mmCIF file of C-alpha atoms in Angstrom:
data_model
loop_
_atom_site.group_PDB
_atom_site.id
_atom_site.type_symbol
_atom_site.label_atom_id
_atom_site.label_comp_id
_atom_site.label_asym_id
_atom_site.label_seq_id
_atom_site.Cartn_x
_atom_site.Cartn_y
_atom_site.Cartn_z
ATOM 1 C CA ALA A 1 15.801 63.231 -16.700
ATOM 2 C CA GLN A 2 14.890 59.657 -15.875
ATOM 3 C CA LYS A 3 13.121 59.553 -12.549
ATOM 4 C CA ILE A 4 12.996 55.771 -12.205
ATOM 5 C CA THR A 5 15.828 53.486 -13.340
ATOM 6 C CA GLN A 6 15.557 49.750 -13.645
ATOM 7 C CA THR A 7 18.935 48.513 -14.835
ATOM 8 C CA GLN A 8 18.057 44.841 -15.358
ATOM 9 C CA PRO A 9 16.197 44.375 -18.648
ATOM 10 C CA GLY A 10 15.717 40.662 -18.012
ATOM 11 C CA MET A 11 16.398 37.908 -15.478
ATOM 12 C CA PHE A 12 16.098 34.158 -15.228
ATOM 13 C CA VAL A 13 15.342 32.633 -11.847
ATOM 14 C CA GLN A 14 14.796 29.047 -10.821
ATOM 15 C CA GLU A 15 11.544 28.019 -9.242
ATOM 16 C CA LYS A 16 11.532 28.261 -5.420
ATOM 17 C CA GLU A 17 14.474 30.651 -5.380
ATOM 18 C CA ALA A 18 14.365 34.313 -4.401
ATOM 19 C CA VAL A 19 14.957 37.124 -6.873
ATOM 20 C CA THR A 20 15.771 40.784 -6.350
ATOM 21 C CA LEU A 21 14.702 43.397 -8.886
ATOM 22 C CA ASP A 22 16.595 46.656 -8.745
ATOM 23 C CA CYS A 23 15.025 50.091 -8.783
ATOM 24 C CA THR A 24 16.661 53.435 -8.164
ATOM 25 C CA TYR A 25 14.853 56.743 -8.203
ATOM 26 C CA ASP A 26 15.661 60.387 -8.499
ATOM 27 C CA THR A 27 13.862 63.002 -6.452
ATOM 28 C CA SER A 28 14.683 66.022 -4.341
ATOM 29 C CA ASP A 29 11.359 65.791 -2.516
ATOM 30 C CA GLN A 30 11.175 64.473 1.029
ATOM 31 C CA SER A 31 7.669 63.111 0.490
ATOM 32 C CA TYR A 32 7.127 60.465 -2.141
ATOM 33 C CA GLY A 33 5.720 57.000 -2.632
ATOM 34 C CA LEU A 34 7.205 54.013 -4.427
ATOM 35 C CA PHE A 35 5.162 51.307 -6.117
ATOM 36 C CA TRP A 36 5.793 47.987 -7.834
ATOM 37 C CA TYR A 37 3.514 46.538 -10.487
ATOM 38 C CA LYS A 38 3.532 43.182 -12.263
ATOM 39 C CA GLN A 39 2.539 42.867 -15.912
ATOM 40 C CA PRO A 40 1.984 39.284 -17.132
ATOM 41 C CA SER A 41 1.870 38.510 -20.835
ATOM 42 C CA SER A 42 -1.873 39.204 -20.791
ATOM 43 C CA GLY A 43 -1.012 42.896 -20.398
ATOM 44 C CA GLU A 44 -2.867 43.894 -17.263
ATOM 45 C CA MET A 45 -0.865 45.835 -14.666
ATOM 46 C CA ILE A 46 -1.225 44.293 -11.214
ATOM 47 C CA PHE A 47 -0.375 46.355 -8.141
ATOM 48 C CA LEU A 48 1.999 44.491 -5.815
ATOM 49 C CA ILE A 49 3.357 46.708 -3.066
ATOM 50 C CA TYR A 50 4.080 50.285 -2.050
ATOM 51 C CA GLN A 51 6.502 52.076 0.248
ATOM 52 C CA GLY A 52 6.126 55.592 1.619
ATOM 53 C CA SER A 53 9.183 57.767 2.003
ATOM 54 C CA TYR A 54 8.503 58.202 5.711
ATOM 55 C CA ASP A 55 7.872 54.539 6.389
ATOM 56 C CA GLU A 56 10.606 53.209 8.634
ATOM 57 C CA GLN A 57 9.789 49.559 8.050
ATOM 58 C CA ASN A 58 10.241 47.869 4.715
ATOM 59 C CA ALA A 59 6.898 47.036 3.128
ATOM 60 C CA THR A 60 5.897 43.385 2.784
ATOM 61 C CA GLU A 61 2.965 41.715 1.032
ATOM 62 C CA GLY A 62 3.033 37.944 1.104
ATOM 63 C CA ARG A 63 6.018 36.778 -0.944
ATOM 64 C CA TYR A 64 6.851 40.346 -1.975
ATOM 65 C CA SER A 65 9.020 42.651 0.067
ATOM 66 C CA LEU A 66 10.525 46.008 -0.699
ATOM 67 C CA ASN A 67 14.115 46.659 0.309
ATOM 68 C CA PHE A 68 13.970 50.424 0.837
ATOM 69 C CA GLN A 69 17.298 52.214 1.190
ATOM 70 C CA LYS A 70 16.448 55.887 1.346
ATOM 71 C CA ALA A 71 19.997 57.254 1.418
ATOM 72 C CA ARG A 72 20.872 55.293 -1.686
ATOM 73 C CA LYS A 73 17.506 56.121 -3.293
ATOM 74 C CA SER A 74 16.798 52.514 -4.030
ATOM 75 C CA ALA A 75 13.606 50.482 -3.686
ATOM 76 C CA ASN A 76 14.377 46.937 -4.731
ATOM 77 C CA LEU A 77 11.629 44.331 -4.957
ATOM 78 C CA VAL A 78 12.357 40.915 -3.499
ATOM 79 C CA ILE A 79 10.215 37.973 -4.563
ATOM 80 C CA SER A 80 10.735 34.975 -2.320
ATOM 81 C CA ALA A 81 10.116 31.355 -3.303
ATOM 82 C CA SER A 82 9.543 32.121 -6.991
ATOM 83 C CA GLN A 83 6.719 30.373 -8.772
ATOM 84 C CA LEU A 84 6.176 29.779 -12.489
ATOM 85 C CA GLY A 85 3.307 32.272 -12.338
ATOM 86 C CA ASP A 86 5.749 34.996 -11.326
ATOM 87 C CA SER A 87 7.055 35.140 -14.896
ATOM 88 C CA ALA A 88 6.148 38.640 -16.006
ATOM 89 C CA MET A 89 7.391 42.167 -16.541
ATOM 90 C CA TYR A 90 7.879 44.122 -13.320
ATOM 91 C CA PHE A 91 7.674 47.900 -13.130
ATOM 92 C CA CYS A 92 8.850 50.256 -10.434
ATOM 93 C CA ALA A 93 7.007 53.582 -10.162
ATOM 94 C CA MET A 94 7.186 56.718 -8.050
ATOM 95 C CA ARG A 95 4.818 59.495 -7.074
ATOM 96 C CA GLU A 96 6.192 62.784 -5.679
ATOM 97 C CA LEU A 97 4.610 65.503 -3.616
ATOM 98 C CA LEU A 98 4.576 68.583 -5.851
ATOM 99 C CA GLY A 99 3.723 71.621 -3.777
ATOM 100 C CA ASP A 100 0.592 70.677 -1.914
ATOM 101 C CA SER A 101 -0.657 67.888 -4.177
ATOM 102 C CA TRP A 102 0.614 64.519 -5.308
ATOM 103 C CA GLY A 103 2.002 64.250 -8.792
ATOM 104 C CA LYS A 104 1.440 61.515 -11.317
ATOM 105 C CA LEU A 105 2.920 58.050 -11.293
ATOM 106 C CA GLN A 106 6.218 57.806 -13.147
ATOM 107 C CA PHE A 107 7.285 54.390 -14.343
ATOM 108 C CA GLY A 108 10.609 52.741 -15.019
ATOM 109 C CA ALA A 109 11.272 50.739 -18.176
ATOM 110 C CA GLY A 110 10.645 47.433 -16.439
ATOM 111 C CA THR A 111 12.453 44.138 -15.793
ATOM 112 C CA GLN A 112 11.377 40.920 -17.513
ATOM 113 C CA VAL A 113 11.480 37.946 -15.147
ATOM 114 C CA VAL A 114 11.355 34.361 -16.390
ATOM 115 C CA VAL A 115 10.958 31.629 -13.788
ATOM 116 C CA THR A 116 12.282 28.251 -14.893
ATOM 117 C CA PRO A 117 11.348 24.835 -13.464
ATOM 118 C CA ASP B 1 -17.215 41.792 -9.355
ATOM 119 C CA GLY B 2 -15.659 45.249 -9.098
ATOM 120 C CA GLY B 3 -13.110 46.172 -11.650
ATOM 121 C CA ILE B 4 -12.065 48.051 -14.757
ATOM 122 C CA THR B 5 -13.066 46.906 -18.199
ATOM 123 C CA GLN B 6 -11.565 47.958 -21.484
ATOM 124 C CA SER B 7 -12.931 47.012 -24.817
ATOM 125 C CA PRO B 8 -12.063 45.735 -27.260
ATOM 126 C CA LYS B 9 -8.886 43.824 -26.394
ATOM 127 C CA TYR B 10 -7.583 44.142 -29.952
ATOM 128 C CA LEU B 11 -8.457 46.931 -32.358
ATOM 129 C CA PHE B 12 -7.421 47.480 -35.930
ATOM 130 C CA ARG B 13 -7.937 50.720 -37.809
ATOM 131 C CA LYS B 14 -6.874 52.263 -41.059
ATOM 132 C CA GLU B 15 -4.530 55.209 -41.034
ATOM 133 C CA GLY B 16 -6.369 58.527 -40.888
ATOM 134 C CA GLN B 17 -9.371 57.207 -38.971
ATOM 135 C CA ASN B 18 -10.269 58.311 -35.490
ATOM 136 C CA VAL B 19 -10.868 55.510 -33.014
ATOM 137 C CA THR B 20 -12.361 55.505 -29.520
ATOM 138 C CA LEU B 21 -11.184 53.157 -26.782
ATOM 139 C CA SER B 22 -13.593 52.331 -24.019
ATOM 140 C CA CYS B 23 -12.833 52.298 -20.285
ATOM 141 C CA GLU B 24 -15.437 51.597 -17.620
ATOM 142 C CA GLN B 25 -15.006 51.103 -13.883
ATOM 143 C CA ASN B 26 -17.451 50.059 -11.170
ATOM 144 C CA LEU B 27 -15.110 50.721 -8.253
ATOM 145 C CA ASN B 28 -16.705 54.086 -7.473
ATOM 146 C CA HIS B 29 -13.339 55.725 -8.058
ATOM 147 C CA ASP B 30 -13.164 59.453 -8.706
ATOM 148 C CA ALA B 31 -9.892 59.472 -10.650
ATOM 149 C CA MET B 32 -9.237 57.809 -13.988
ATOM 150 C CA TYR B 33 -6.164 57.690 -16.203
ATOM 151 C CA TRP B 34 -5.042 56.709 -19.685
ATOM 152 C CA TYR B 35 -1.558 55.394 -20.373
ATOM 153 C CA ARG B 36 0.259 54.358 -23.497
ATOM 154 C CA GLN B 37 2.834 51.558 -23.546
ATOM 155 C CA ASP B 38 5.228 50.908 -26.408
ATOM 156 C CA PRO B 39 7.245 47.684 -26.707
ATOM 157 C CA GLY B 40 10.029 47.426 -24.146
ATOM 158 C CA GLN B 41 9.034 50.631 -22.432
ATOM 159 C CA GLY B 42 7.246 51.773 -19.344
ATOM 160 C CA LEU B 43 3.921 53.555 -19.252
ATOM 161 C CA ARG B 44 3.433 57.156 -20.297
ATOM 162 C CA LEU B 45 0.483 59.222 -19.131
ATOM 163 C CA ILE B 46 -1.830 60.555 -21.828
ATOM 164 C CA TYR B 47 -4.717 62.122 -19.901
ATOM 165 C CA TYR B 48 -6.173 61.919 -16.443
ATOM 166 C CA SER B 49 -9.373 63.008 -14.748
ATOM 167 C CA GLN B 50 -9.843 63.563 -11.050
ATOM 168 C CA ILE B 51 -13.533 64.357 -11.222
ATOM 169 C CA VAL B 52 -16.457 64.223 -13.612
ATOM 170 C CA ASN B 53 -16.413 66.878 -16.342
ATOM 171 C CA ASP B 54 -12.783 67.708 -15.687
ATOM 172 C CA PHE B 55 -9.564 66.290 -17.120
ATOM 173 C CA GLN B 56 -5.931 67.273 -17.581
ATOM 174 C CA LYS B 57 -3.275 66.527 -20.146
ATOM 175 C CA GLY B 58 -0.505 64.160 -19.259
ATOM 176 C CA ASP B 59 2.924 63.901 -20.813
ATOM 177 C CA ILE B 60 1.870 62.824 -24.305
ATOM 178 C CA ALA B 61 -1.604 64.260 -24.919
ATOM 179 C CA GLU B 62 -1.043 65.432 -28.489
ATOM 180 C CA GLY B 63 -3.259 63.581 -30.922
ATOM 181 C CA TYR B 64 -5.581 62.259 -28.222
ATOM 182 C CA SER B 65 -8.829 63.479 -26.687
ATOM 183 C CA VAL B 66 -10.957 62.335 -23.755
ATOM 184 C CA SER B 67 -14.278 63.033 -22.090
ATOM 185 C CA ARG B 68 -15.549 62.372 -18.581
ATOM 186 C CA GLU B 69 -19.303 62.753 -18.622
ATOM 187 C CA LYS B 70 -19.924 59.963 -16.121
ATOM 188 C CA LYS B 71 -17.931 58.853 -13.107
ATOM 189 C CA GLU B 72 -17.752 55.300 -14.436
ATOM 190 C CA SER B 73 -16.543 56.055 -17.916
ATOM 191 C CA PHE B 74 -13.448 57.674 -19.422
ATOM 192 C CA PRO B 75 -13.231 57.026 -23.188
ATOM 193 C CA LEU B 76 -10.089 57.871 -25.125
ATOM 194 C CA THR B 77 -10.187 58.956 -28.759
ATOM 195 C CA VAL B 78 -7.070 58.452 -30.815
ATOM 196 C CA THR B 79 -7.311 61.015 -33.586
ATOM 197 C CA SER B 80 -5.726 61.072 -37.003
ATOM 198 C CA ALA B 81 -3.373 63.736 -35.653
ATOM 199 C CA GLN B 82 -1.569 61.136 -33.543
ATOM 200 C CA LYS B 83 1.483 60.343 -35.654
ATOM 201 C CA ASN B 84 2.255 56.887 -34.317
ATOM 202 C CA PRO B 85 -0.894 55.481 -32.717
ATOM 203 C CA THR B 86 -0.023 51.767 -32.773
ATOM 204 C CA ALA B 87 0.526 50.857 -29.112
ATOM 205 C CA PHE B 88 -0.924 49.163 -26.054
ATOM 206 C CA TYR B 89 -3.337 51.417 -24.147
ATOM 207 C CA LEU B 90 -4.060 50.967 -20.465
ATOM 208 C CA CYS B 91 -6.770 52.617 -18.450
ATOM 209 C CA ALA B 92 -6.525 52.945 -14.678
ATOM 210 C CA SER B 93 -8.570 54.318 -11.826
ATOM 211 C CA SER B 94 -7.970 55.290 -8.214
ATOM 212 C CA ILE B 95 -9.986 56.553 -5.275
ATOM 213 C CA GLY B 96 -8.629 59.991 -6.062
ATOM 214 C CA SER B 97 -7.434 61.116 -2.679
ATOM 215 C CA GLY B 98 -5.102 63.903 -3.665
ATOM 216 C CA ASP B 99 -3.684 64.146 -0.168
ATOM 217 C CA ASP B 100 -2.625 60.527 0.072
ATOM 218 C CA PHE B 101 0.131 59.052 -2.063
ATOM 219 C CA THR B 102 -1.193 55.613 -1.333
ATOM 220 C CA ASP B 103 -3.948 56.431 -3.774
ATOM 221 C CA THR B 104 -3.117 53.244 -5.628
ATOM 222 C CA GLN B 105 -3.992 53.035 -9.283
ATOM 223 C CA TYR B 106 -5.703 49.865 -10.495
ATOM 224 C CA PHE B 107 -5.514 48.951 -14.146
ATOM 225 C CA GLY B 108 -7.766 47.444 -16.759
ATOM 226 C CA PRO B 109 -6.699 44.638 -19.121
ATOM 227 C CA GLY B 110 -5.663 47.052 -21.886
ATOM 228 C CA THR B 111 -6.460 47.528 -25.565
ATOM 229 C CA ARG B 112 -3.895 46.778 -28.246
ATOM 230 C CA LEU B 113 -4.408 49.205 -31.117
ATOM 231 C CA THR B 114 -2.886 48.550 -34.498
ATOM 232 C CA VAL B 115 -3.157 51.143 -37.224
ATOM 233 C CA LEU B 116 -2.662 49.712 -40.684
#
């Protein structure tokens, strides 16, 4: 079963505007971590932000923030004041606590973002 | 500069040949990982290693092999048994703290393998 679902295959956003990328996850564990990565056309995966399942505050890193809604099992990424350099593929990923050790990262299919002038 | 290097960036091989992809890190990380990415898809885990001389299969290990003789290096061999080897391969590393989910993985620039 798909653990991470990203329903938006692609989005256009105008420069300086905010964009929200959707991510829903499936887990029965109470302990898990959620991650967002950016993949520009060069191919490298760049870590952006993470949220722990027990964190009460939404994570923020500069222009990136994570809108964490635990009951709905969603972890949407918000990019504020988009820049042309934000054009990239964005991946949501999750890591679950399996027994007494952390499992591997599981990735969604990604959302392609294109920022237009 | 600390980081993860993968070489080469582009690799072409004939069908039936084994090929080895390089991954080196100077971040002093214990854990290293290999992922495969196909067009329009997310990453799938091939192999991972949490410590030198030890490694485990991921979700799609068939047709691949790895070694971890040094902390800094985790080469991946794509064997002729891999039925569809053309893909983008990403190597990653992390501190390797098994008791902390914030053990963030950092990625190299990737190698694009094309089998002709």
